[in-house]
Amino acid sequence: MKTHPVLDKSIPSDRLTVQENKKAKTPFTLEVTVEKIRHFLEATKLEGGLVLLEKAINKSKVDESYALRMENALLHGSTVEFRELFSDFGSYWAKRSDVSPYYPHSDAVDSIDSAMLSIRLGDEDEAIEDYNYLHNRKK
C-alpha cells in the first residue's frame, strides 16, 4: 500500500472511488510528466501515442499559446482536455478507417490519456506490466 500522491492517503490505486480519481492531479512538473508519458508509451509500444506526443511537444516549442494549453492539460486536465489539446493534429471523432489501425488519432489520444491516469495514480509500472501482458506478450 502506498500514499496516493495527490490525495495524501494510504490507499491502493485500484480502490480509489470515481470521485477520488477525478480529483487526482499530476503531482510532477511538466518536464517530468512528459518524460513519464514518453516512457509509458515506449514501454507499451504505443507508437501512435508517441508520435502524437512528439508533434505536440514540437508545436509547443513554436506556439506559446499551445505550450500553455499543453501545460494546463497535462498538469490539470482530464480526458476532455486531452482530446481538445490534440485536436490540432486530428479529429478524435473521425470516421473509421478501412484499414488497421481503424481509429489512429483516437487510439493515440487514448494511449496518452491512459498514461496520464497511471501517472496520476502512481502505478505506471503496474499499468505497463498489465498492458504488455495483455497486448505485447509473445504467444
PDB file of C-alpha atoms in Angstrom:
ATOM      1  CA  MET A   1       0.000   0.000   0.000  1.00  0.00           C
ATOM      2  CA  LYS A   2       1.314   3.439  -0.882  1.00  0.00           C
ATOM      3  CA  THR A   3       0.329   7.008  -0.251  1.00  0.00           C
ATOM      4  CA  HIS A   4      -1.611   8.499  -3.118  1.00  0.00           C
ATOM      5  CA  PRO A   5       0.476  11.443  -4.401  1.00  0.00           C
ATOM      6  CA  VAL A   6      -2.411  13.914  -4.590  1.00  0.00           C
ATOM      7  CA  LEU A   7      -4.931  12.771  -2.030  1.00  0.00           C
ATOM      8  CA  ASP A   8      -2.224  12.099   0.583  1.00  0.00           C
ATOM      9  CA  LYS A   9      -3.922   8.880   1.662  1.00  0.00           C
ATOM     10  CA  SER A  10      -2.546   5.392   2.047  1.00  0.00           C
ATOM     11  CA  ILE A  11      -4.768   3.552  -0.380  1.00  0.00           C
ATOM     12  CA  PRO A  12      -4.247   1.082  -3.216  1.00  0.00           C
ATOM     13  CA  SER A  13      -4.943   2.863  -6.505  1.00  0.00           C
ATOM     14  CA  ASP A  14      -7.427   0.182  -7.563  1.00  0.00           C
ATOM     15  CA  ARG A  15      -9.555   1.009  -4.523  1.00  0.00           C
ATOM     16  CA  LEU A  16      -9.975   4.713  -5.241  1.00  0.00           C
ATOM     17  CA  THR A  17     -13.506   5.918  -5.780  1.00  0.00           C
ATOM     18  CA  VAL A  18     -14.548   7.597  -9.020  1.00  0.00           C
ATOM     19  CA  GLN A  19     -14.606  10.940  -7.189  1.00  0.00           C
ATOM     20  CA  GLU A  20     -11.078  10.409  -5.847  1.00  0.00           C
ATOM     21  CA  ASN A  21      -9.861   9.539  -9.344  1.00  0.00           C
ATOM     22  CA  LYS A  22     -11.423  12.758 -10.660  1.00  0.00           C
ATOM     23  CA  LYS A  23      -9.571  14.783  -8.019  1.00  0.00           C
ATOM     24  CA  ALA A  24      -6.215  13.285  -8.953  1.00  0.00           C
ATOM     25  CA  LYS A  25      -3.905  15.875 -10.460  1.00  0.00           C
ATOM     26  CA  THR A  26      -0.456  15.396 -11.877  1.00  0.00           C
ATOM     27  CA  PRO A  27       1.983  15.651  -8.935  1.00  0.00           C
ATOM     28  CA  PHE A  28       5.029  16.297 -11.163  1.00  0.00           C
ATOM     29  CA  THR A  29       6.488  19.148 -13.179  1.00  0.00           C
ATOM     30  CA  LEU A  30       5.636  19.390 -16.858  1.00  0.00           C
ATOM     31  CA  GLU A  31       9.071  18.083 -17.855  1.00  0.00           C
ATOM     32  CA  VAL A  32       8.829  15.048 -15.571  1.00  0.00           C
ATOM     33  CA  THR A  33       5.265  14.384 -16.705  1.00  0.00           C
ATOM     34  CA  VAL A  34       6.274  14.437 -20.377  1.00  0.00           C
ATOM     35  CA  GLU A  35       9.166  12.046 -19.680  1.00  0.00           C
ATOM     36  CA  LYS A  36       6.840   9.696 -17.790  1.00  0.00           C
ATOM     37  CA  ILE A  37       4.335   9.750 -20.664  1.00  0.00           C
ATOM     38  CA  ARG A  38       7.130   9.077 -23.144  1.00  0.00           C
ATOM     39  CA  HIS A  39       8.416   6.185 -21.005  1.00  0.00           C
ATOM     40  CA  PHE A  40       4.926   4.666 -20.729  1.00  0.00           C
ATOM     41  CA  LEU A  41       4.323   4.890 -24.487  1.00  0.00           C
ATOM     42  CA  GLU A  42       7.748   3.456 -25.338  1.00  0.00           C
ATOM     43  CA  ALA A  43       7.441   0.637 -22.789  1.00  0.00           C
ATOM     44  CA  THR A  44       3.996  -0.346 -24.068  1.00  0.00           C
ATOM     45  CA  LYS A  45       4.982   0.061 -27.732  1.00  0.00           C
ATOM     46  CA  LEU A  46       2.187   2.568 -28.370  1.00  0.00           C
ATOM     47  CA  GLU A  47       3.869   4.251 -31.335  1.00  0.00           C
ATOM     48  CA  GLY A  48       0.852   6.335 -32.349  1.00  0.00           C
ATOM     49  CA  GLY A  49       0.736   7.979 -28.945  1.00  0.00           C
ATOM     50  CA  LEU A  50       4.466   8.606 -29.026  1.00  0.00           C
ATOM     51  CA  VAL A  51       4.245  10.260 -32.453  1.00  0.00           C
ATOM     52  CA  LEU A  52       1.325  12.411 -31.280  1.00  0.00           C
ATOM     53  CA  LEU A  53       3.178  13.429 -28.118  1.00  0.00           C
ATOM     54  CA  GLU A  54       6.230  14.464 -30.153  1.00  0.00           C
ATOM     55  CA  LYS A  55       4.032  16.521 -32.505  1.00  0.00           C
ATOM     56  CA  ALA A  56       2.552  18.314 -29.501  1.00  0.00           C
ATOM     57  CA  ILE A  57       5.983  18.937 -27.983  1.00  0.00           C
ATOM     58  CA  ASN A  58       7.293  20.347 -31.265  1.00  0.00           C
ATOM     59  CA  LYS A  59       4.263  22.609 -31.651  1.00  0.00           C
ATOM     60  CA  SER A  60       4.611  23.838 -28.067  1.00  0.00           C
ATOM     61  CA  LYS A  61       8.177  24.958 -28.847  1.00  0.00           C
ATOM     62  CA  VAL A  62       6.994  27.369 -31.557  1.00  0.00           C
ATOM     63  CA  ASP A  63       3.497  28.302 -30.345  1.00  0.00           C
ATOM     64  CA  GLU A  64       3.361  29.925 -26.919  1.00  0.00           C
ATOM     65  CA  SER A  65      -0.421  29.667 -26.735  1.00  0.00           C
ATOM     66  CA  TYR A  66      -0.289  25.940 -27.467  1.00  0.00           C
ATOM     67  CA  ALA A  67       2.518  25.497 -24.924  1.00  0.00           C
ATOM     68  CA  LEU A  68       0.289  26.996 -22.237  1.00  0.00           C
ATOM     69  CA  ARG A  69      -2.669  24.819 -23.269  1.00  0.00           C
ATOM     70  CA  MET A  70      -0.415  21.762 -23.202  1.00  0.00           C
ATOM     71  CA  GLU A  71       0.933  22.557 -19.752  1.00  0.00           C
ATOM     72  CA  ASN A  72      -2.560  23.135 -18.356  1.00  0.00           C
ATOM     73  CA  ALA A  73      -3.914  19.945 -19.917  1.00  0.00           C
ATOM     74  CA  LEU A  74      -1.058  17.710 -18.794  1.00  0.00           C
ATOM     75  CA  LEU A  75      -0.863  19.085 -15.270  1.00  0.00           C
ATOM     76  CA  HIS A  76      -4.541  19.737 -14.530  1.00  0.00           C
ATOM     77  CA  GLY A  77      -6.667  18.426 -17.388  1.00  0.00           C
ATOM     78  CA  SER A  78      -8.941  15.485 -17.958  1.00  0.00           C
ATOM     79  CA  THR A  79      -9.771  13.223 -20.878  1.00  0.00           C
ATOM     80  CA  VAL A  80     -11.812  16.007 -22.472  1.00  0.00           C
ATOM     81  CA  GLU A  81      -8.928  18.477 -22.256  1.00  0.00           C
ATOM     82  CA  PHE A  82      -6.574  15.909 -23.822  1.00  0.00           C
ATOM     83  CA  ARG A  83      -8.975  15.418 -26.729  1.00  0.00           C
ATOM     84  CA  GLU A  84      -9.144  19.183 -27.225  1.00  0.00           C
ATOM     85  CA  LEU A  85      -5.375  19.641 -26.929  1.00  0.00           C
ATOM     86  CA  PHE A  86      -4.585  17.000 -29.528  1.00  0.00           C
ATOM     87  CA  SER A  87      -7.409  18.066 -31.877  1.00  0.00           C
ATOM     88  CA  ASP A  88      -4.834  20.294 -33.591  1.00  0.00           C
ATOM     89  CA  PHE A  89      -3.477  17.072 -35.137  1.00  0.00           C
ATOM     90  CA  GLY A  90      -6.687  15.224 -35.984  1.00  0.00           C
ATOM     91  CA  SER A  91     -10.286  14.624 -35.022  1.00  0.00           C
ATOM     92  CA  TYR A  92     -10.927  12.338 -32.086  1.00  0.00           C
ATOM     93  CA  TRP A  93     -14.310  11.553 -33.627  1.00  0.00           C
ATOM     94  CA  ALA A  94     -13.022  10.831 -37.151  1.00  0.00           C
ATOM     95  CA  LYS A  95     -14.766   8.112 -39.133  1.00  0.00           C
ATOM     96  CA  ARG A  96     -13.427   4.587 -39.011  1.00  0.00           C
ATOM     97  CA  SER A  97     -10.628   3.847 -41.444  1.00  0.00           C
ATOM     98  CA  ASP A  98     -10.975   0.925 -43.835  1.00  0.00           C
ATOM     99  CA  VAL A  99      -7.592  -0.439 -42.764  1.00  0.00           C
ATOM    100  CA  SER A 100      -5.932  -1.023 -39.422  1.00  0.00           C
ATOM    101  CA  PRO A 101      -5.466   0.986 -37.306  1.00  0.00           C
ATOM    102  CA  TYR A 102      -9.120   1.874 -37.634  1.00  0.00           C
ATOM    103  CA  TYR A 103      -9.044   4.897 -35.329  1.00  0.00           C
ATOM    104  CA  PRO A 104      -5.406   6.061 -35.354  1.00  0.00           C
ATOM    105  CA  HIS A 105      -5.877   9.520 -33.851  1.00  0.00           C
ATOM    106  CA  SER A 106      -8.361   8.351 -31.210  1.00  0.00           C
ATOM    107  CA  ASP A 107      -6.076   5.454 -30.287  1.00  0.00           C
ATOM    108  CA  ALA A 108      -3.110   7.825 -29.936  1.00  0.00           C
ATOM    109  CA  VAL A 109      -5.057  10.242 -27.724  1.00  0.00           C
ATOM    110  CA  ASP A 110      -6.392   7.355 -25.628  1.00  0.00           C
ATOM    111  CA  SER A 111      -2.886   5.963 -25.126  1.00  0.00           C
ATOM    112  CA  ILE A 112      -1.710   9.321 -23.754  1.00  0.00           C
ATOM    113  CA  ASP A 113      -4.830   9.531 -21.576  1.00  0.00           C
ATOM    114  CA  SER A 114      -4.100   6.044 -20.203  1.00  0.00           C
ATOM    115  CA  ALA A 115      -0.509   7.021 -19.496  1.00  0.00           C
ATOM    116  CA  MET A 116      -1.707  10.119 -17.647  1.00  0.00           C
ATOM    117  CA  LEU A 117      -4.107   8.130 -15.485  1.00  0.00           C
ATOM    118  CA  SER A 118      -1.401   5.691 -14.411  1.00  0.00           C
ATOM    119  CA  ILE A 119       0.999   8.584 -13.732  1.00  0.00           C
ATOM    120  CA  ARG A 120      -1.558  10.427 -11.612  1.00  0.00           C
ATOM    121  CA  LEU A 121      -2.366   7.303  -9.646  1.00  0.00           C
ATOM    122  CA  GLY A 122       1.303   6.469  -9.185  1.00  0.00           C
ATOM    123  CA  ASP A 123       1.125   2.977 -10.677  1.00  0.00           C
ATOM    124  CA  GLU A 124       2.883   3.362 -14.039  1.00  0.00           C
ATOM    125  CA  ASP A 125       4.993   0.228 -13.656  1.00  0.00           C
ATOM    126  CA  GLU A 126       1.994  -1.949 -12.855  1.00  0.00           C
ATOM    127  CA  ALA A 127      -0.003  -0.429 -15.733  1.00  0.00           C
ATOM    128  CA  ILE A 128       2.879  -1.041 -18.162  1.00  0.00           C
ATOM    129  CA  GLU A 129       3.225  -4.630 -16.988  1.00  0.00           C
ATOM    130  CA  ASP A 130      -0.521  -5.260 -17.291  1.00  0.00           C
ATOM    131  CA  TYR A 131      -0.733  -3.689 -20.750  1.00  0.00           C
ATOM    132  CA  ASN A 132       2.237  -5.650 -22.040  1.00  0.00           C
ATOM    133  CA  TYR A 133       0.864  -8.890 -20.610  1.00  0.00           C
ATOM    134  CA  LEU A 134      -2.421  -8.344 -22.428  1.00  0.00           C
ATOM    135  CA  HIS A 135      -1.166  -6.884 -25.706  1.00  0.00           C
ATOM    136  CA  ASN A 136       2.557  -7.406 -26.259  1.00  0.00           C
ATOM    137  CA  ARG A 137       3.460 -10.849 -24.990  1.00  0.00           C
ATOM    138  CA  LYS A 138       4.782 -13.474 -27.329  1.00  0.00           C
ATOM    139  CA  LYS A 139       2.417 -16.349 -27.813  1.00  0.00           C
TER     140      LYS A 139
END
